[in-house]
CSV table of C-alpha atoms and ligand atoms in Angstrom, one decimal:
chain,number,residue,atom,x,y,z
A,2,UNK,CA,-4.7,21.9,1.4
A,3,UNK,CA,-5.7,19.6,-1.5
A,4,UNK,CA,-6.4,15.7,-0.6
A,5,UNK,CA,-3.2,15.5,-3.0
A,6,UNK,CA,-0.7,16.5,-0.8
A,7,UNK,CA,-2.0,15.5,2.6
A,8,UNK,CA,-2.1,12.7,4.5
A,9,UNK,CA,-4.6,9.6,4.3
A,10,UNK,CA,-7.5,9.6,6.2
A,11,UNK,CA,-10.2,7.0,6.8
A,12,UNK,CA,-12.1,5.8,3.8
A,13,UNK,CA,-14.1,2.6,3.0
A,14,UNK,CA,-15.7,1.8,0.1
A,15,UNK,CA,-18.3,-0.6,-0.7
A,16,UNK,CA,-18.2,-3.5,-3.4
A,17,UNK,CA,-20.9,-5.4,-2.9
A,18,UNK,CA,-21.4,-7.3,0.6
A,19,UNK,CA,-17.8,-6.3,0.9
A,20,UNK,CA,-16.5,-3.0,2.6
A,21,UNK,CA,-13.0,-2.1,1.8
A,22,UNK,CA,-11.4,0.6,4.0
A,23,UNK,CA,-8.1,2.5,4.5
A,24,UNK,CA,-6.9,2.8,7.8
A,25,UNK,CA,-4.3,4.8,8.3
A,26,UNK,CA,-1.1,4.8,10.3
A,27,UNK,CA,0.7,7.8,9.1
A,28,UNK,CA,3.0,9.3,6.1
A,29,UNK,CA,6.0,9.9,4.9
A,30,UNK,CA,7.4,13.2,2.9
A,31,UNK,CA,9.6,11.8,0.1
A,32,UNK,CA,11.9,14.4,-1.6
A,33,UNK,CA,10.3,13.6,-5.5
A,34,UNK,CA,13.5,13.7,-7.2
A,35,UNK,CA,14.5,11.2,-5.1
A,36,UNK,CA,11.8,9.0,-4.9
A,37,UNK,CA,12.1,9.0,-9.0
A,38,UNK,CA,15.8,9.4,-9.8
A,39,UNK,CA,15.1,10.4,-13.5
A,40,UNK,CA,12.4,13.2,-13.0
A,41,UNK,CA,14.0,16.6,-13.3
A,42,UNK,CA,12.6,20.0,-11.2
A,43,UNK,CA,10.5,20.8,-14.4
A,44,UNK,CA,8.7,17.5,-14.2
A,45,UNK,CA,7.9,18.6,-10.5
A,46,UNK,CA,6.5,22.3,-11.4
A,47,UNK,CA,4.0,20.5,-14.4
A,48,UNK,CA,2.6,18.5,-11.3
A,49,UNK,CA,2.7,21.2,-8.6
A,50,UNK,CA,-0.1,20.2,-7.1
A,51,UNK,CA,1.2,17.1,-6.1
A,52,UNK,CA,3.8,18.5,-3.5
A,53,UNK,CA,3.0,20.3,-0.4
A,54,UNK,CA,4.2,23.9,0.9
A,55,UNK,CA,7.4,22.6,1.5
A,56,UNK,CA,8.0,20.7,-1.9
A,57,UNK,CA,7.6,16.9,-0.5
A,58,UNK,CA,5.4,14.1,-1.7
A,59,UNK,CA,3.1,12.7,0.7
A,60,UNK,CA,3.1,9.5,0.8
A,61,UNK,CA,0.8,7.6,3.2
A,62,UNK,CA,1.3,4.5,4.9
A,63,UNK,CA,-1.5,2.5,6.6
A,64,UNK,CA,-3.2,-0.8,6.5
A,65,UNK,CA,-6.6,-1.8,4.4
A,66,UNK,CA,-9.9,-3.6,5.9
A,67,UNK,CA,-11.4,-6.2,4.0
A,68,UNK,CA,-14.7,-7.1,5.6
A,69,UNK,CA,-17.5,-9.3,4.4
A,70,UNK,CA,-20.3,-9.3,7.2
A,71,UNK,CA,-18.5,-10.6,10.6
A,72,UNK,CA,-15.4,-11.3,9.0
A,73,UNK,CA,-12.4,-9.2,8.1
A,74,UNK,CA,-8.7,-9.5,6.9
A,75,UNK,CA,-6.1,-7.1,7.1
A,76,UNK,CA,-4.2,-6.0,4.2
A,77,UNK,CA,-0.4,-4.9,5.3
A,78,UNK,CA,-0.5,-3.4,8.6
A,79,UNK,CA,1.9,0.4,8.2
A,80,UNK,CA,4.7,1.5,9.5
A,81,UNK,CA,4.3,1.2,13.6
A,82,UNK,CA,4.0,2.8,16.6
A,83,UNK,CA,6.2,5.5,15.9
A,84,UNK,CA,4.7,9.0,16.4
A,85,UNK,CA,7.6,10.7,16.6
A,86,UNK,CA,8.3,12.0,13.0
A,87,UNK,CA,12.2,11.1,11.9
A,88,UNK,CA,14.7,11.9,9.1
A,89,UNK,CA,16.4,10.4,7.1
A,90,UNK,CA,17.3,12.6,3.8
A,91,UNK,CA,20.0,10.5,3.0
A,92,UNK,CA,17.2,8.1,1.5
A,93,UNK,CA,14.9,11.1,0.3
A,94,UNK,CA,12.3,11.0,3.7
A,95,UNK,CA,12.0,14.5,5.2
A,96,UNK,CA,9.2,12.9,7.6
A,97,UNK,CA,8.8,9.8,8.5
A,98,UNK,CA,5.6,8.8,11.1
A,99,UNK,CA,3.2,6.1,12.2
A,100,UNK,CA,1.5,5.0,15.1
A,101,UNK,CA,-2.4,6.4,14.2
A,102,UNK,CA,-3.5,2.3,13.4
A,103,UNK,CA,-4.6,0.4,15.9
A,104,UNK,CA,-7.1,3.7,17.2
A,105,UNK,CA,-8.5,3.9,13.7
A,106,UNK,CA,-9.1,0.3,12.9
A,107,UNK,CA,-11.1,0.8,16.1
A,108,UNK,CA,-13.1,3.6,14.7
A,109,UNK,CA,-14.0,1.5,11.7
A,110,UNK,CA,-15.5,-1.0,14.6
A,111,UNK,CA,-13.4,-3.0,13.8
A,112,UNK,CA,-11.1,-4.7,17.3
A,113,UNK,CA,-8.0,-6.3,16.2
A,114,UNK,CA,-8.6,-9.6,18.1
A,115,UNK,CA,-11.4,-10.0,15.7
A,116,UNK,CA,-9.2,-9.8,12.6
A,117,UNK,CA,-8.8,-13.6,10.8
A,118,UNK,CA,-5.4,-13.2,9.0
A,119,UNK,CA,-2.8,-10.7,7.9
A,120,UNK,CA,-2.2,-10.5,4.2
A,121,UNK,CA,1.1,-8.7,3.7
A,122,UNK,CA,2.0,-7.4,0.2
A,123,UNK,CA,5.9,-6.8,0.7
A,124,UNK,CA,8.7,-7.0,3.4
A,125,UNK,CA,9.1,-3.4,3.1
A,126,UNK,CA,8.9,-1.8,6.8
A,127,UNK,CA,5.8,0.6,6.1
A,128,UNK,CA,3.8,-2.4,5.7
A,129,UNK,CA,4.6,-5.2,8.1
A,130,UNK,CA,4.9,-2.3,11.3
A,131,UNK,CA,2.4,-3.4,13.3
A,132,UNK,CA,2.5,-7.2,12.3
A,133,UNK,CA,4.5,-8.2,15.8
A,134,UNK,CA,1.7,-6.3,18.1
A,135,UNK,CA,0.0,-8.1,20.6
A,136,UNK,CA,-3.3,-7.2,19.8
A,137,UNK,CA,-2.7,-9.1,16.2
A,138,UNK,CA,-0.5,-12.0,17.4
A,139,UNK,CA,-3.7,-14.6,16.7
A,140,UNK,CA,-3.6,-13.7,13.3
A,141,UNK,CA,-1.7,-15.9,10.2
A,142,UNK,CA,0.3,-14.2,8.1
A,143,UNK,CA,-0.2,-15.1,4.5
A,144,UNK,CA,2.8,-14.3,2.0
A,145,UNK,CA,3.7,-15.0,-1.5
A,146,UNK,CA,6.7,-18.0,-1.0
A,147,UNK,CA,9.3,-15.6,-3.0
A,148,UNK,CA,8.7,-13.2,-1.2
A,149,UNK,CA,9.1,-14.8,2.0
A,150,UNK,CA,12.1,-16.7,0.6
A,151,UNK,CA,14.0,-13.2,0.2
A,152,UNK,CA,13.5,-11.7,4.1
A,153,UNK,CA,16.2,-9.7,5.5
A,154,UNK,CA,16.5,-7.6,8.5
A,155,UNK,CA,17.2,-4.7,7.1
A,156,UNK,CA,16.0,-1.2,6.1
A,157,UNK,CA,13.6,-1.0,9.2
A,158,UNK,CA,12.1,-4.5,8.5
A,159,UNK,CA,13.4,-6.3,12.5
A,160,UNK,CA,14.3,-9.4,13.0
A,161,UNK,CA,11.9,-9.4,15.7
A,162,UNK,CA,8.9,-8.5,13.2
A,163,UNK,CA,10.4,-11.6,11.1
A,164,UNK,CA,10.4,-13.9,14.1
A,165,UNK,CA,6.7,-12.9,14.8
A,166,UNK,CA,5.4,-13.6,11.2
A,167,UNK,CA,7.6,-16.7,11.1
A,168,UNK,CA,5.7,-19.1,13.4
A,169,UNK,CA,2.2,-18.0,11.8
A,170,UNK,CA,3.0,-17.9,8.1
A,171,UNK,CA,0.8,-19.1,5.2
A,172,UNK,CA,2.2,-19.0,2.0
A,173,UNK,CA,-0.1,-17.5,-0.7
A,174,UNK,CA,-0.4,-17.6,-4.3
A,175,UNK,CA,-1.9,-15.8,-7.2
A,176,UNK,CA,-6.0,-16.6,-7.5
A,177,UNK,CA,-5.9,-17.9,-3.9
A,178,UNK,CA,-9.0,-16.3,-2.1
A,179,UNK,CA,-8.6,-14.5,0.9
A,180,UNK,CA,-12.4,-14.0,1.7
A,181,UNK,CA,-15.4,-14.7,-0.6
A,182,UNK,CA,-14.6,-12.3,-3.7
A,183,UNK,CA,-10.9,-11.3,-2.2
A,184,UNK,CA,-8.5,-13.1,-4.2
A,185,UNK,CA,-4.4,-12.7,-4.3
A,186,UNK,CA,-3.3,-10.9,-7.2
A,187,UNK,CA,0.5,-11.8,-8.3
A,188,UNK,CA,2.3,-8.4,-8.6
A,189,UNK,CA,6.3,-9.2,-8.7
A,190,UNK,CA,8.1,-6.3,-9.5
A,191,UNK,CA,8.7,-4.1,-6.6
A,192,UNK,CA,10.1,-6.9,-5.1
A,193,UNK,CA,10.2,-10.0,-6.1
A,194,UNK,CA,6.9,-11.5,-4.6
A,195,UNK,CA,5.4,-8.4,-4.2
A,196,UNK,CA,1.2,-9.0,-4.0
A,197,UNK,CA,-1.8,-7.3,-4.3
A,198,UNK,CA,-5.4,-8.0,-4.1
A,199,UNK,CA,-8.7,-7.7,-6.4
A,200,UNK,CA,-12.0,-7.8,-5.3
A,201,UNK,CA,-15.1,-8.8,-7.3
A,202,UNK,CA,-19.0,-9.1,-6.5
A,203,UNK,CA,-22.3,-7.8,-7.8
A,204,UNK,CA,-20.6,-6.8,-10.7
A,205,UNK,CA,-17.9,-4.4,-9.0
A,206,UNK,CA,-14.0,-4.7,-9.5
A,207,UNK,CA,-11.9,-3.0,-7.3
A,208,UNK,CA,-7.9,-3.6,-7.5
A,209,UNK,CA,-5.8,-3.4,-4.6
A,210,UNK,CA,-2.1,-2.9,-6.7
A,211,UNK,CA,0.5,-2.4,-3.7
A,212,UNK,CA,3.6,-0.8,-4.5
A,213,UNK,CA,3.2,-0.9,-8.7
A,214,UNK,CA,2.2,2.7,-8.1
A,215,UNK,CA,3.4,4.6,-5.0
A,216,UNK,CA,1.7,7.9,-6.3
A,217,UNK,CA,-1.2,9.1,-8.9
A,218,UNK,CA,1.2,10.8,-11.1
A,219,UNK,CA,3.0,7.4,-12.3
A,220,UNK,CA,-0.8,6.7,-14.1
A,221,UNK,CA,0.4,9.8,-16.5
A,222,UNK,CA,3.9,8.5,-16.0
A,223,UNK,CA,4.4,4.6,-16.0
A,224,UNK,CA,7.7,4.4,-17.5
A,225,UNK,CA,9.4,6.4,-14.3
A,226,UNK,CA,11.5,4.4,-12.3
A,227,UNK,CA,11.2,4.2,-8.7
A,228,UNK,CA,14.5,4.7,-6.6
A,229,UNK,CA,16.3,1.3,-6.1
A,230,UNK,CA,14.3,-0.7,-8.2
A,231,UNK,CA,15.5,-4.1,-8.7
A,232,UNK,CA,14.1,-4.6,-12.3
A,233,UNK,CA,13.0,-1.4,-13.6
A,234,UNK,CA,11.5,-2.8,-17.2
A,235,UNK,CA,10.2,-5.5,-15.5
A,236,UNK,CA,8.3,-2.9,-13.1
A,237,UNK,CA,7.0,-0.3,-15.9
A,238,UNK,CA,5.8,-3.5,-17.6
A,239,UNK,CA,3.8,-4.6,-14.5
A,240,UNK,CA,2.8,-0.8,-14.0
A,241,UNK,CA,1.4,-1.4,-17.6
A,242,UNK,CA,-0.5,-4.1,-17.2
A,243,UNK,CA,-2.1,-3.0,-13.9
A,244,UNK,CA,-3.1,0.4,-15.8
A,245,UNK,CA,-4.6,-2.0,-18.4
A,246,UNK,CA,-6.6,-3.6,-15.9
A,247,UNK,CA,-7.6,-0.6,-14.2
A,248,UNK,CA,-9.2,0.9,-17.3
A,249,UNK,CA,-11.5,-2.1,-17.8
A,250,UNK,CA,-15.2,-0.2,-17.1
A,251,UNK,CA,-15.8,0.9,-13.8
A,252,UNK,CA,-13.1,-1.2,-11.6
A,253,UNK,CA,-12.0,0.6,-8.9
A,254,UNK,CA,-8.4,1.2,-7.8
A,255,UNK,CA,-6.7,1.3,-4.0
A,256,UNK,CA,-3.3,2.8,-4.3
A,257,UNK,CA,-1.9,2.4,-0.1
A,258,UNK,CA,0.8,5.2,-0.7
A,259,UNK,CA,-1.6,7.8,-2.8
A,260,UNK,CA,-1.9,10.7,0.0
A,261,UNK,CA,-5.4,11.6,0.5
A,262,UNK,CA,-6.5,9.7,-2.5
A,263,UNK,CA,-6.3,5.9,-1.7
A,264,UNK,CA,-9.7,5.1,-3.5
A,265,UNK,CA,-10.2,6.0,-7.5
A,266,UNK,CA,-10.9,5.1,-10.9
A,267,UNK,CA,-8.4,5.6,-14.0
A,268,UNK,CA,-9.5,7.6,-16.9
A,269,UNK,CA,-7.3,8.3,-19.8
A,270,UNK,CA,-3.8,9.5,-17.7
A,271,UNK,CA,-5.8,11.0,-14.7
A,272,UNK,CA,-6.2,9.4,-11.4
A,273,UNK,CA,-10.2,10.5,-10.8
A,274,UNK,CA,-10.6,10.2,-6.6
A,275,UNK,CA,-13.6,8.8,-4.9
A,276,UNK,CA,-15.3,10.4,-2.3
B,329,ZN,ZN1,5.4,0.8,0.3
């Protein structure tokens, strides 16, 4: 089966003194017409290769490992321990799963009690899953303010995973460095203080963009709107800028949601993967 349509697996790449890694927790199958309301069944046969056997989009949720020497961050921490795969078509998800995590930030080397903060890049629940664990309760949280300011229980998101992050939050803001040559990267949209991160040293560029994209056929298709979106334009004009940026020579690009594909480069409309 083609990295496109499975699920993430472990991948670092170096920028620099820095290593940037994917860990993953798990996936979920998004019906495509769902995910983006205004795509049609022909739009899904011209990019085939995007679905698996069954006709779902793989879309993989995990957590990302900034290191620099001895120290590391954690960027959004996926969906949680839950290894059972659910349901729930009535909001498009034929297969919902987590729980791989914790075991494959170990394989990196990495322990979590080691970890120095907790970057989150939205309150969405396949990103903050793991946030309340134990193993990670040390660690501040850092958050854009608006973001913060609009938590809810709700869709998955507990009020127990908001007490967690409440007594350990930072509030973050764009150009704030989270490590030497990690720095916050402003990406409302999504939500409404949805952020990324971009990475720079020796040269090297690599753009952490969150949820702007959740899959490599919105580089061909920016103006698609995702389901739910709260501002739509606003969105496809972010999407547009981040494209901009990721066309600049060389930089890099870490989409969290891109299957097997979390690491590549743009070039023209084509997501390019890295090894
Ligand atoms: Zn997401």
């Amino acid at each position: 089966m083609s990295r496109l349509q499975e699920a993430g697996t472990l991948r670092s790449v170096g920028v620099g003194p820095l290593r940037v890694s994917y860990v993953p927790d798990g996936a979920v199958k998004m019906v495509p017409t769902f995910l983006f309301p205004e795509t049609t069944e022909a739009d899904w046969s011209a990019n085939a290769e995007l679905l698996d056997a069954s006709g779902w989009l793989t879309i993989s949720s995990g957590a990302v490992l900034i290191e620099r020497g001895e120290r590391a961050i954690l960027f959004d921490v996926g969906f949680g321990p839950y290894p059972e795969p659910t349901a729930n078509l009535q909001y498009g998800m034929a297969s919902m799963y987590g729980g791989a995590f914790l075991d494959n930030l170990r394989k990196l080397g990495r322990d979590p009690e080691t970890v120095e903060a907790i970057a989150i890049s939205h309150l969405h629940v396949e990103h903050v899953g793991w946030a309340d664990h134990p193993s990670l309760a040390h660690a501040p949280v850092l958050m854009s303010e608006p973001e913060w300011a609009a938590r809810r229980a709700e869709h998955g998101v507990t009020q127990t995973v908001l007490d967690s992050m409440a007594g350990r939050l930072r509030v973050i803001d764009d150009g704030d460095e989270l490590l030497p040559g990690v720095s916050v990267l402003a990406l409302p949209g999504h939500t409404a203080g949805q952020i990324g991160f971009e990475v720079i040293a020796d040269d090297a560029r690599l753009v952490g963009f969150a949820d702007v994209f959740h899959s490599p056929v919105q580089i061909a298709h920016p103006d698609w709107p995702l389901v739910g979106d709260p501002a739509p334009e606003a969105s496809t004009q972010m999407r547009q800028r981040v494209l901009g940026r990721l066309r600049e020579n060389g930089t890099i690009g870490f989409g969290m949601h891109f299957a097997d594909v979390p690491f590549g480069r743009v070039s023209g409309t084509s997501w390019e993967p890295l090894a």
